[in-house]
N, CA and C of each residue as an Amber inpcrd file, in Angstrom:
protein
   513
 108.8030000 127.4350000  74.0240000 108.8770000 126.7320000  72.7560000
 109.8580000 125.5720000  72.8950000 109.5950000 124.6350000  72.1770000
 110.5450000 123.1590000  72.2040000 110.6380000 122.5200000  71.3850000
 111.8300000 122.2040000  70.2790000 111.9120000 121.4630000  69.7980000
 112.8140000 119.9270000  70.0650000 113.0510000 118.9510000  69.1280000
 113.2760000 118.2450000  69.2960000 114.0590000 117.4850000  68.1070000
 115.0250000 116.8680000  68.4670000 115.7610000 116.2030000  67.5240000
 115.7910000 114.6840000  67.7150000 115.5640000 113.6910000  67.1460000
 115.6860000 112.3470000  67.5570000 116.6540000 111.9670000  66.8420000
 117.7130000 110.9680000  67.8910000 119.3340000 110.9420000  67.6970000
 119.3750000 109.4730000  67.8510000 118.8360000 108.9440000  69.0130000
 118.5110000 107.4560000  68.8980000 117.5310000 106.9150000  68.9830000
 116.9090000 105.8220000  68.3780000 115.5850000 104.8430000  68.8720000
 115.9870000 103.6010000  68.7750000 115.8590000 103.4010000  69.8520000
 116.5500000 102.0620000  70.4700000 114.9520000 100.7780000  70.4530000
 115.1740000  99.5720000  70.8850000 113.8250000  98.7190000  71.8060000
 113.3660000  99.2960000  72.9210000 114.3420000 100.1780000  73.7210000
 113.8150000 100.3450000  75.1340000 113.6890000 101.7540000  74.8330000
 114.9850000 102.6050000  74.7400000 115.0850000 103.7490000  75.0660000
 114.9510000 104.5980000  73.6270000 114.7060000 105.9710000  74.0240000
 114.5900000 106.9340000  72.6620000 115.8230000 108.0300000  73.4640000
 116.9470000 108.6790000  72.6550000 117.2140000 109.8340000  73.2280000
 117.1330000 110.9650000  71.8240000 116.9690000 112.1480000  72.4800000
 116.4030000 113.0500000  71.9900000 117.2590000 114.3170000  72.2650000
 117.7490000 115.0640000  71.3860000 118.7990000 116.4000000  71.8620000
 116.9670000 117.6080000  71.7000000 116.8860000 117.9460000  73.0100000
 115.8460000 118.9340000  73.0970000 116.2590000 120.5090000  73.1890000
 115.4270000 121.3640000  72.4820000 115.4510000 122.6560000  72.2140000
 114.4120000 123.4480000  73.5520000 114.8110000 124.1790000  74.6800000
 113.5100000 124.4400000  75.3130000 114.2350000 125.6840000  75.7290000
 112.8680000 126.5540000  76.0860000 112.7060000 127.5320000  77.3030000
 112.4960000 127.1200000  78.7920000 113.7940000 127.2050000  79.0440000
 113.3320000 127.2820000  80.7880000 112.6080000 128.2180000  81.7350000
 112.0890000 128.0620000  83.2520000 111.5090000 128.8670000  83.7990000
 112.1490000 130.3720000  83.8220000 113.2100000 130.2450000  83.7350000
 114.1080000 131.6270000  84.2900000 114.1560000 132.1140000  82.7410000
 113.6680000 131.6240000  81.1380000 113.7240000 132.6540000  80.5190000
 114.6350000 131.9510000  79.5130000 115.8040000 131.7320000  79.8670000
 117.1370000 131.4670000  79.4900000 116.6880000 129.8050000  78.3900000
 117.2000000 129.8860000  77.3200000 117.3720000 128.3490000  76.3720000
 118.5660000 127.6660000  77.0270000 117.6330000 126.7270000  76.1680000
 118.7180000 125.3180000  76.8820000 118.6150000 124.1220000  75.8720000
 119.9100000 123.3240000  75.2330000 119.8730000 122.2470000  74.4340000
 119.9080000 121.1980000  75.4620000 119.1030000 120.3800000  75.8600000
 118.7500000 118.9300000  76.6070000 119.5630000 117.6940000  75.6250000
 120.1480000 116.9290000  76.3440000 120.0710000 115.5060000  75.8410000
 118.7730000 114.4860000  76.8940000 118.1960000 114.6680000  76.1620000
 116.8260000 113.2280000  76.6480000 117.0400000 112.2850000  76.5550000
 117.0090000 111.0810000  77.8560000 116.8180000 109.6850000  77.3990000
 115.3140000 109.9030000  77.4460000 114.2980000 108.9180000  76.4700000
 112.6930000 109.0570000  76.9340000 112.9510000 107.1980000  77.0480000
 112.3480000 107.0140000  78.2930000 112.3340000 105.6640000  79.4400000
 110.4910000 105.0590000  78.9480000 110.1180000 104.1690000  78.6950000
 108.7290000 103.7490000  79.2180000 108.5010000 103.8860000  80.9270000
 109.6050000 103.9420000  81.5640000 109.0280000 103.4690000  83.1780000
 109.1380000 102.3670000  82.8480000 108.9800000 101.7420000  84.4370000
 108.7820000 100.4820000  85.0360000 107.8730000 100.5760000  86.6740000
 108.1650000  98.9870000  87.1240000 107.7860000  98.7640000  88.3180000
 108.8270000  98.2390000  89.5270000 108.9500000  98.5800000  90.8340000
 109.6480000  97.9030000  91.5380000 108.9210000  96.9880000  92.5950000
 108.9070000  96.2230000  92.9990000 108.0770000  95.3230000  94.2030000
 109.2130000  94.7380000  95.2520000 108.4940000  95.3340000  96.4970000
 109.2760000  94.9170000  97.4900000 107.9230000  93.3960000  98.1830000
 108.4070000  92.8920000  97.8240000 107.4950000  90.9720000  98.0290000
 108.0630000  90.9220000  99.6850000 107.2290000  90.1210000 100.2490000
 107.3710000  89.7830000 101.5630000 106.6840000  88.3390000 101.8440000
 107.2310000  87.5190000 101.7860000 106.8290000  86.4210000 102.2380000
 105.9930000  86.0920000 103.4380000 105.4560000  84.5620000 103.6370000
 105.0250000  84.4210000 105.0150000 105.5960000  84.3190000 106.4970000
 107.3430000  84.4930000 105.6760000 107.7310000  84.4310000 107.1900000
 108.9630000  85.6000000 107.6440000 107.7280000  86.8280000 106.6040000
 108.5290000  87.9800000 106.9080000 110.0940000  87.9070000 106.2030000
 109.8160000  87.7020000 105.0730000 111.3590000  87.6290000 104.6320000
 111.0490000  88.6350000 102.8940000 112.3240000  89.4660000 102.7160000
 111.9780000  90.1730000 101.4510000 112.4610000  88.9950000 100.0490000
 111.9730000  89.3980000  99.0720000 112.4640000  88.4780000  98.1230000
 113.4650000  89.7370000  96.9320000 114.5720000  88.5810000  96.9570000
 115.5540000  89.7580000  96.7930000 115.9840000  88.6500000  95.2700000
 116.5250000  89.6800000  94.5220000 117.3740000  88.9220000  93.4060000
 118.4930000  89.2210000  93.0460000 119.8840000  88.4110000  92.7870000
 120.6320000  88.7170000  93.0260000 121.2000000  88.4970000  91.3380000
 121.1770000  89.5920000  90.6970000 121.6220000  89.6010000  88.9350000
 122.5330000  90.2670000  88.6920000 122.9740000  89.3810000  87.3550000
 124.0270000  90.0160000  87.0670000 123.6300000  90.9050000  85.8630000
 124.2630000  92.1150000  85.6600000 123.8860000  93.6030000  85.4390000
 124.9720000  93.9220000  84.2390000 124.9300000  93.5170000  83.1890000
 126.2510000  94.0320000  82.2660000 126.7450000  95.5240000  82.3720000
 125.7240000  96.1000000  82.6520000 126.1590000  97.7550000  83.2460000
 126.8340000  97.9600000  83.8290000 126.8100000  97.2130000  84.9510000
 127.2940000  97.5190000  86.5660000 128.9600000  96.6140000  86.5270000
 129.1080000  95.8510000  85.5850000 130.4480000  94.8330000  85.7260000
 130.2180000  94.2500000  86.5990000 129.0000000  93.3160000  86.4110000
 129.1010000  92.1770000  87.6920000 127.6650000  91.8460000  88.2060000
 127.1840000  91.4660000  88.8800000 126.4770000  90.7090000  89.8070000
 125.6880000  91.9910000  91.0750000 124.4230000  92.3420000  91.2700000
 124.2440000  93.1660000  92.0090000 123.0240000  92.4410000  92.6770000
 122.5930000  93.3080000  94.0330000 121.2530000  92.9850000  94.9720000
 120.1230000  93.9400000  94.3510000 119.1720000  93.2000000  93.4410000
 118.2890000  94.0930000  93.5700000 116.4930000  93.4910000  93.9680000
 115.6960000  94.4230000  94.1120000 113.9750000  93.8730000  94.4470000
 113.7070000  93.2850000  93.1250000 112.7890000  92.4570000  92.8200000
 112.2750000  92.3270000  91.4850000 111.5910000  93.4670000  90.9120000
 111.9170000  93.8820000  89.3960000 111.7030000  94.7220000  89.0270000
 111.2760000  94.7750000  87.2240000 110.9450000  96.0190000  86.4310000
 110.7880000  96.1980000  85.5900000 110.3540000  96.9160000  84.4840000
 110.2720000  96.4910000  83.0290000 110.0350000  97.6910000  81.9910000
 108.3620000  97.8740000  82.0840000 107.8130000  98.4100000  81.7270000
 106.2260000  98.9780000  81.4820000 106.0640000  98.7820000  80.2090000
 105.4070000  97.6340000  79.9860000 105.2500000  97.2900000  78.3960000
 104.0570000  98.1780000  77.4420000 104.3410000  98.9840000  76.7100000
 103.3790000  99.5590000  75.6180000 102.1740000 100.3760000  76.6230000
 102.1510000 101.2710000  77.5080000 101.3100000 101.9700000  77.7550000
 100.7430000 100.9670000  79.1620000 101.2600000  99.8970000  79.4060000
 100.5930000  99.2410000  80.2690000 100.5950000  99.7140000  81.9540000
  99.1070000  99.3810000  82.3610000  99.4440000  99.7590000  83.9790000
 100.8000000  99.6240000  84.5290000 101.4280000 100.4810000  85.4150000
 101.9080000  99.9720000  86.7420000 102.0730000  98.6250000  87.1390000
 100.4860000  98.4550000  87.9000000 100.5240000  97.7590000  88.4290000
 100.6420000  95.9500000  88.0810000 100.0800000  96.1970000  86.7620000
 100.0240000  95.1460000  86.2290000 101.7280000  94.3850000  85.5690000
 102.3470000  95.6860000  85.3990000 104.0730000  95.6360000  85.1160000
 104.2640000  94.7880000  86.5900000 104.1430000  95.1570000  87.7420000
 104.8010000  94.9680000  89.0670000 103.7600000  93.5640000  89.0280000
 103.0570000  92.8020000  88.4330000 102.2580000  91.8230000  88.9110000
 102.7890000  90.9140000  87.8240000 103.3090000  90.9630000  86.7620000
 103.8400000  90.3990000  85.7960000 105.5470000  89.8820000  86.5340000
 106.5420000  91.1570000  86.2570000 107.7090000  91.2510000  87.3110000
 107.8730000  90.2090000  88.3280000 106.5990000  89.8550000  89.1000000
 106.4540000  89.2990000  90.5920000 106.7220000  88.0790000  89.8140000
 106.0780000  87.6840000  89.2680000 105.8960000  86.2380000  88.4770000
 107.3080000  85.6210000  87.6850000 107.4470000  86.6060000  87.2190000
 109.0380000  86.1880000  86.1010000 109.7670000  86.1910000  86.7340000
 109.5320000  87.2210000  87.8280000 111.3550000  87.1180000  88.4000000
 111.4060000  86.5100000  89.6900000 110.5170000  86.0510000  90.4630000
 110.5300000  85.5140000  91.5850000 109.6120000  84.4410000  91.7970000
 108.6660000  84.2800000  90.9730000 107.5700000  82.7380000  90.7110000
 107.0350000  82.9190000  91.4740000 106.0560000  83.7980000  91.9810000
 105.0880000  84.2250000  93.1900000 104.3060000  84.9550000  92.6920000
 102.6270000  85.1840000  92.9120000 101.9150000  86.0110000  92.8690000
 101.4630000  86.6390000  94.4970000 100.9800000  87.6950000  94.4350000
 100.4170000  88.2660000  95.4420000  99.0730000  88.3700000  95.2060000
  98.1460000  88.4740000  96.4130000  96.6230000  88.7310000  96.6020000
  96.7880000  89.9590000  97.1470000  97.8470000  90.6040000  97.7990000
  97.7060000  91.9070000  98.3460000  98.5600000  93.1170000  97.5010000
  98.2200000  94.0280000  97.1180000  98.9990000  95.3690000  96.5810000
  98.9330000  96.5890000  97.8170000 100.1690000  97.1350000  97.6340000
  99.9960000  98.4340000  98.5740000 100.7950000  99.1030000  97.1770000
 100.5910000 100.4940000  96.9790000 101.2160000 101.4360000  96.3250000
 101.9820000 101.9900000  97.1010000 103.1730000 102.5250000  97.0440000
 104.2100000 103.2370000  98.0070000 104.5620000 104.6820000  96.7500000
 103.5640000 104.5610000  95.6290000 104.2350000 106.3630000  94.9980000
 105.0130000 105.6350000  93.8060000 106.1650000 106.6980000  93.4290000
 107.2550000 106.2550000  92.2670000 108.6240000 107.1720000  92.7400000
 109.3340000 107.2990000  91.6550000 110.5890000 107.8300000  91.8920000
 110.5970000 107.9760000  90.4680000 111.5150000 109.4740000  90.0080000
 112.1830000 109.6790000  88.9860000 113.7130000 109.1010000  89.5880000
 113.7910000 108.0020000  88.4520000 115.3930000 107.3720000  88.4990000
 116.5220000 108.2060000  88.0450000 116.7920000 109.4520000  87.7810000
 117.6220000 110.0510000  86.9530000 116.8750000 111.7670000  86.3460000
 116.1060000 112.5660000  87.3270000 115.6630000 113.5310000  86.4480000
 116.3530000 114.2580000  85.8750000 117.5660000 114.2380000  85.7070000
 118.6840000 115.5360000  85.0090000 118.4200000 115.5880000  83.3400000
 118.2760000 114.0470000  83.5560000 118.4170000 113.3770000  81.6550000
 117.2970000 112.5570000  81.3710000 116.8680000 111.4430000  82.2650000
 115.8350000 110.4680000  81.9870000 114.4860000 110.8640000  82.7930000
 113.3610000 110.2760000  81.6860000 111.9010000 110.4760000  81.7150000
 111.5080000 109.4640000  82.6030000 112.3720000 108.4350000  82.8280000
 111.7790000 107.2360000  83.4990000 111.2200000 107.3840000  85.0560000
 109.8550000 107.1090000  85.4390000 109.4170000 106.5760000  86.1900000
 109.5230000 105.7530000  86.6280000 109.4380000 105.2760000  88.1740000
 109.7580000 103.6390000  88.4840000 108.3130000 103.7990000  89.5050000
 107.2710000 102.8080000  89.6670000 106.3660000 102.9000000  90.1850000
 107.1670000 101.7410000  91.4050000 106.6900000 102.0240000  92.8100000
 106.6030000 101.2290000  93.7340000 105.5670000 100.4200000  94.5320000
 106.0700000  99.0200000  94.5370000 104.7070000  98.5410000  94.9680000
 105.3510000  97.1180000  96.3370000 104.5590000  97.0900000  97.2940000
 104.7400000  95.9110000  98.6220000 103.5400000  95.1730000  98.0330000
 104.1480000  93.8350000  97.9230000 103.1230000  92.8740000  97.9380000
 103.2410000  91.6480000  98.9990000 102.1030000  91.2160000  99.3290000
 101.9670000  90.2620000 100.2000000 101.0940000  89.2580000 100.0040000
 101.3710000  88.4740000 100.7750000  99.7130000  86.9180000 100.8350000
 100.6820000  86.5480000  99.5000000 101.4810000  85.7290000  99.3830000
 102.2540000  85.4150000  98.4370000 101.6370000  84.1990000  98.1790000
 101.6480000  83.7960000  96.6190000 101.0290000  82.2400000  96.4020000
 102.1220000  81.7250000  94.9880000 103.1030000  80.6870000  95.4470000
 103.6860000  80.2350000  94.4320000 103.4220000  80.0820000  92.8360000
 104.1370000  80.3850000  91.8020000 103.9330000  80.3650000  90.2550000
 105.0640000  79.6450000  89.8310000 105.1090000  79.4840000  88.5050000
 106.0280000  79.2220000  87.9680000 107.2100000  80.8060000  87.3620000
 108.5230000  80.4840000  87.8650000 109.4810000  81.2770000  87.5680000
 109.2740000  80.9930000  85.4640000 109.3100000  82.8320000  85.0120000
 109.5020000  82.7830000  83.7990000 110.3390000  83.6200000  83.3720000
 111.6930000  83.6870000  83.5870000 112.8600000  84.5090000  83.1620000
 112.7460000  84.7060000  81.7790000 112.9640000  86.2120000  81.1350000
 113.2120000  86.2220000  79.8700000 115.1170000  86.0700000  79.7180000
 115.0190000  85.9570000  78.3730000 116.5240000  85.0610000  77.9560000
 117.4400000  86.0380000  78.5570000 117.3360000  87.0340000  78.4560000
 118.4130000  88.1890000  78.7790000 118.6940000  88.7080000  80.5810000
 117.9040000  87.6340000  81.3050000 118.0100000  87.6620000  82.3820000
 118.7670000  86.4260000  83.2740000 119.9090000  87.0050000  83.9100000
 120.4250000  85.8670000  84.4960000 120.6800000  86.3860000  86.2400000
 119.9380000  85.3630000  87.0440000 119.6390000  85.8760000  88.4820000
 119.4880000  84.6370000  89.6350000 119.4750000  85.0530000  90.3620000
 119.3740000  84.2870000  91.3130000 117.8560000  84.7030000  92.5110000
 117.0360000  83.9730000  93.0370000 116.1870000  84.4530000  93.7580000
 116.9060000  84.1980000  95.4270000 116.4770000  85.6330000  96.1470000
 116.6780000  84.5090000  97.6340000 115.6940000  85.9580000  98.6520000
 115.3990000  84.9320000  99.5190000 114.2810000  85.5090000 100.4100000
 115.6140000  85.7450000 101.7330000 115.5640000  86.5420000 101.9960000
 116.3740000  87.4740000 102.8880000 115.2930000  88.2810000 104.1480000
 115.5360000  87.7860000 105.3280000 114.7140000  88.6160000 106.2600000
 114.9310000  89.6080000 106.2630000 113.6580000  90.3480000 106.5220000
 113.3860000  91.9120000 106.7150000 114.7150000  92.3990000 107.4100000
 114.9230000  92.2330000 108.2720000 116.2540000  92.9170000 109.1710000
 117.4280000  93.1340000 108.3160000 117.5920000  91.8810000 108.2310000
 118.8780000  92.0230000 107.3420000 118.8080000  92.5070000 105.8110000
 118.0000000  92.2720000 105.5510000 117.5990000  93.5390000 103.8290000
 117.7750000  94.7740000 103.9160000 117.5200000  95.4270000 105.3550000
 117.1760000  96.6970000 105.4650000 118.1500000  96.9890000 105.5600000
 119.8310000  95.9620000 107.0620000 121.0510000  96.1220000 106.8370000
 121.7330000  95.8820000 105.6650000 122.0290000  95.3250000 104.1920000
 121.9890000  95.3400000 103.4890000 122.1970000  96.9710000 102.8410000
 120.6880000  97.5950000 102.6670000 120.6390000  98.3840000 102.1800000
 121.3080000  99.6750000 102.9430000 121.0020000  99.9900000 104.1150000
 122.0810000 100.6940000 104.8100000 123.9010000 100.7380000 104.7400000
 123.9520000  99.3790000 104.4530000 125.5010000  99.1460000 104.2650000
 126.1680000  99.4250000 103.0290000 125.3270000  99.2080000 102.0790000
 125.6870000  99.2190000 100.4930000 125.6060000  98.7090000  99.6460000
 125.5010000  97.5470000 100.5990000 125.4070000  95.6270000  99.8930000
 124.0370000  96.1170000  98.9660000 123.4460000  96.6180000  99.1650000
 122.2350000  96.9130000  97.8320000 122.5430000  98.1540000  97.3420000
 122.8890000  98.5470000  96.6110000 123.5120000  99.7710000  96.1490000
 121.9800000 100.4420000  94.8220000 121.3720000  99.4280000  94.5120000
 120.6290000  99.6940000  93.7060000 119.4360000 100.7840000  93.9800000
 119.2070000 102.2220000  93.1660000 118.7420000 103.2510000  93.7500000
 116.7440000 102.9390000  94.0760000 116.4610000 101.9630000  92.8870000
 115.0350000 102.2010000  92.9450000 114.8000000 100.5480000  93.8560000
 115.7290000 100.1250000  94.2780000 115.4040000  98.8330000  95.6000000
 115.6880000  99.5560000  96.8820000 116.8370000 100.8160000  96.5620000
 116.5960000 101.1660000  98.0620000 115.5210000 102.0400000  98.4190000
 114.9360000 102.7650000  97.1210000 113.9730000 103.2700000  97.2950000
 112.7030000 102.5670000  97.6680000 112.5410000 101.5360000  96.8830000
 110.9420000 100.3530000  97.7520000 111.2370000 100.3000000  99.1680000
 112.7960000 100.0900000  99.1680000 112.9080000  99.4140000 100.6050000
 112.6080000 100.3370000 102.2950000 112.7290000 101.8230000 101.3760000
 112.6610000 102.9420000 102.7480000 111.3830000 103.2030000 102.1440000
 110.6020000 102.6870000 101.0770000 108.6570000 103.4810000 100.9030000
 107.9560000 102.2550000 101.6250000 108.7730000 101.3000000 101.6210000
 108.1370000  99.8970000 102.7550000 107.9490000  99.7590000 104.1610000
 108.9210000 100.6780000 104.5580000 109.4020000 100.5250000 106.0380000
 108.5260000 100.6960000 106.9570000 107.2980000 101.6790000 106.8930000
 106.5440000 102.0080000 107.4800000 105.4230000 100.6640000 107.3330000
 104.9200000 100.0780000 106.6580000 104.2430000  98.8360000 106.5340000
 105.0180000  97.5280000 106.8130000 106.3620000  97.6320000 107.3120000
 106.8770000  96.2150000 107.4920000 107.7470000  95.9540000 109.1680000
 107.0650000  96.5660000 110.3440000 107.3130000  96.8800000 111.1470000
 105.9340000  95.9510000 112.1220000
């Protein structure tokens, strides 16, 4: 049995203090964030280089490395989130999709999904930042992205995650 209390409703997020039965029997009061999901895209240029963005994150206090990424608007595909994303945040479309899976970003508390996607055959767009985004684009070779992410310099969980569901296709 499960109930549910709604505590916040936010634009993005809903949290929810939940009433449930767990497997072992035993109740349990949950705090829920409920997430739409998003998309992450690890982009690869023609000369083998990742496209990386470098934003600043009011969360984080500061400026971080992450893949282009994003929210899942109203029930919308995946993929079409990660084909939108490509465009706003890096001014590129792709002709090629690979799926690499998803990741729960947080299962303790949050519902959010992050879908992963490699795109390639890149064809220039126009960059369309929404207002609340302030970033920088830069194409970073494969090698050194990957050092990067090994080192820390990308600390971000669902870029390092594209970046090790890529690895096997960017070799």
């Amino acid at each position: 049995m499960k109930q549910q209390v709604s505590v916040f409703q936010g634009r993005i997020i809903g949290v929810n203090l939940e009433y449930c039965t767990l497997p072992n029997g035993k109740q349990a009061e949950l705090e829920i964030v409920h997430h739409p999901g998003g998309s992450t895209i690890v982009a690869i240029d023609d000369q083998n280089r990742i496209g990386l963005v470098y934003q600043y994150r009011w969360a984080t206090g500061g400026w971080i490395w992450e893949l282009p990424a994003g929210k899942r608007d109203d029930n919308e595909p995946p993929l079409l989130t990660a084909q939108r994303e490509l465009e706003e945040e890096l001014g590129v479309e792709a002709e090629n999709w690979q799926e690499l899976g998803f990741i729960h970003s947080s299962p303790g508390f949050l519902t959010e999904i992050i879908y992963l996607y490699l795109a390639t055959n890149l064809r220039l767009k126009l960059q369309r930042l929404e207002a609340s985004e302030v970033l920088e684009v830069h194409w970073i070779p494969i090698a050194e992205a990957m050092e990067w992410a090994a080192s820390g310099k990308i600390s971000d969980g669902k870029s390092l995650a594209g970046l090790f569901r890529a690895q096997q296709y960017l070799s």
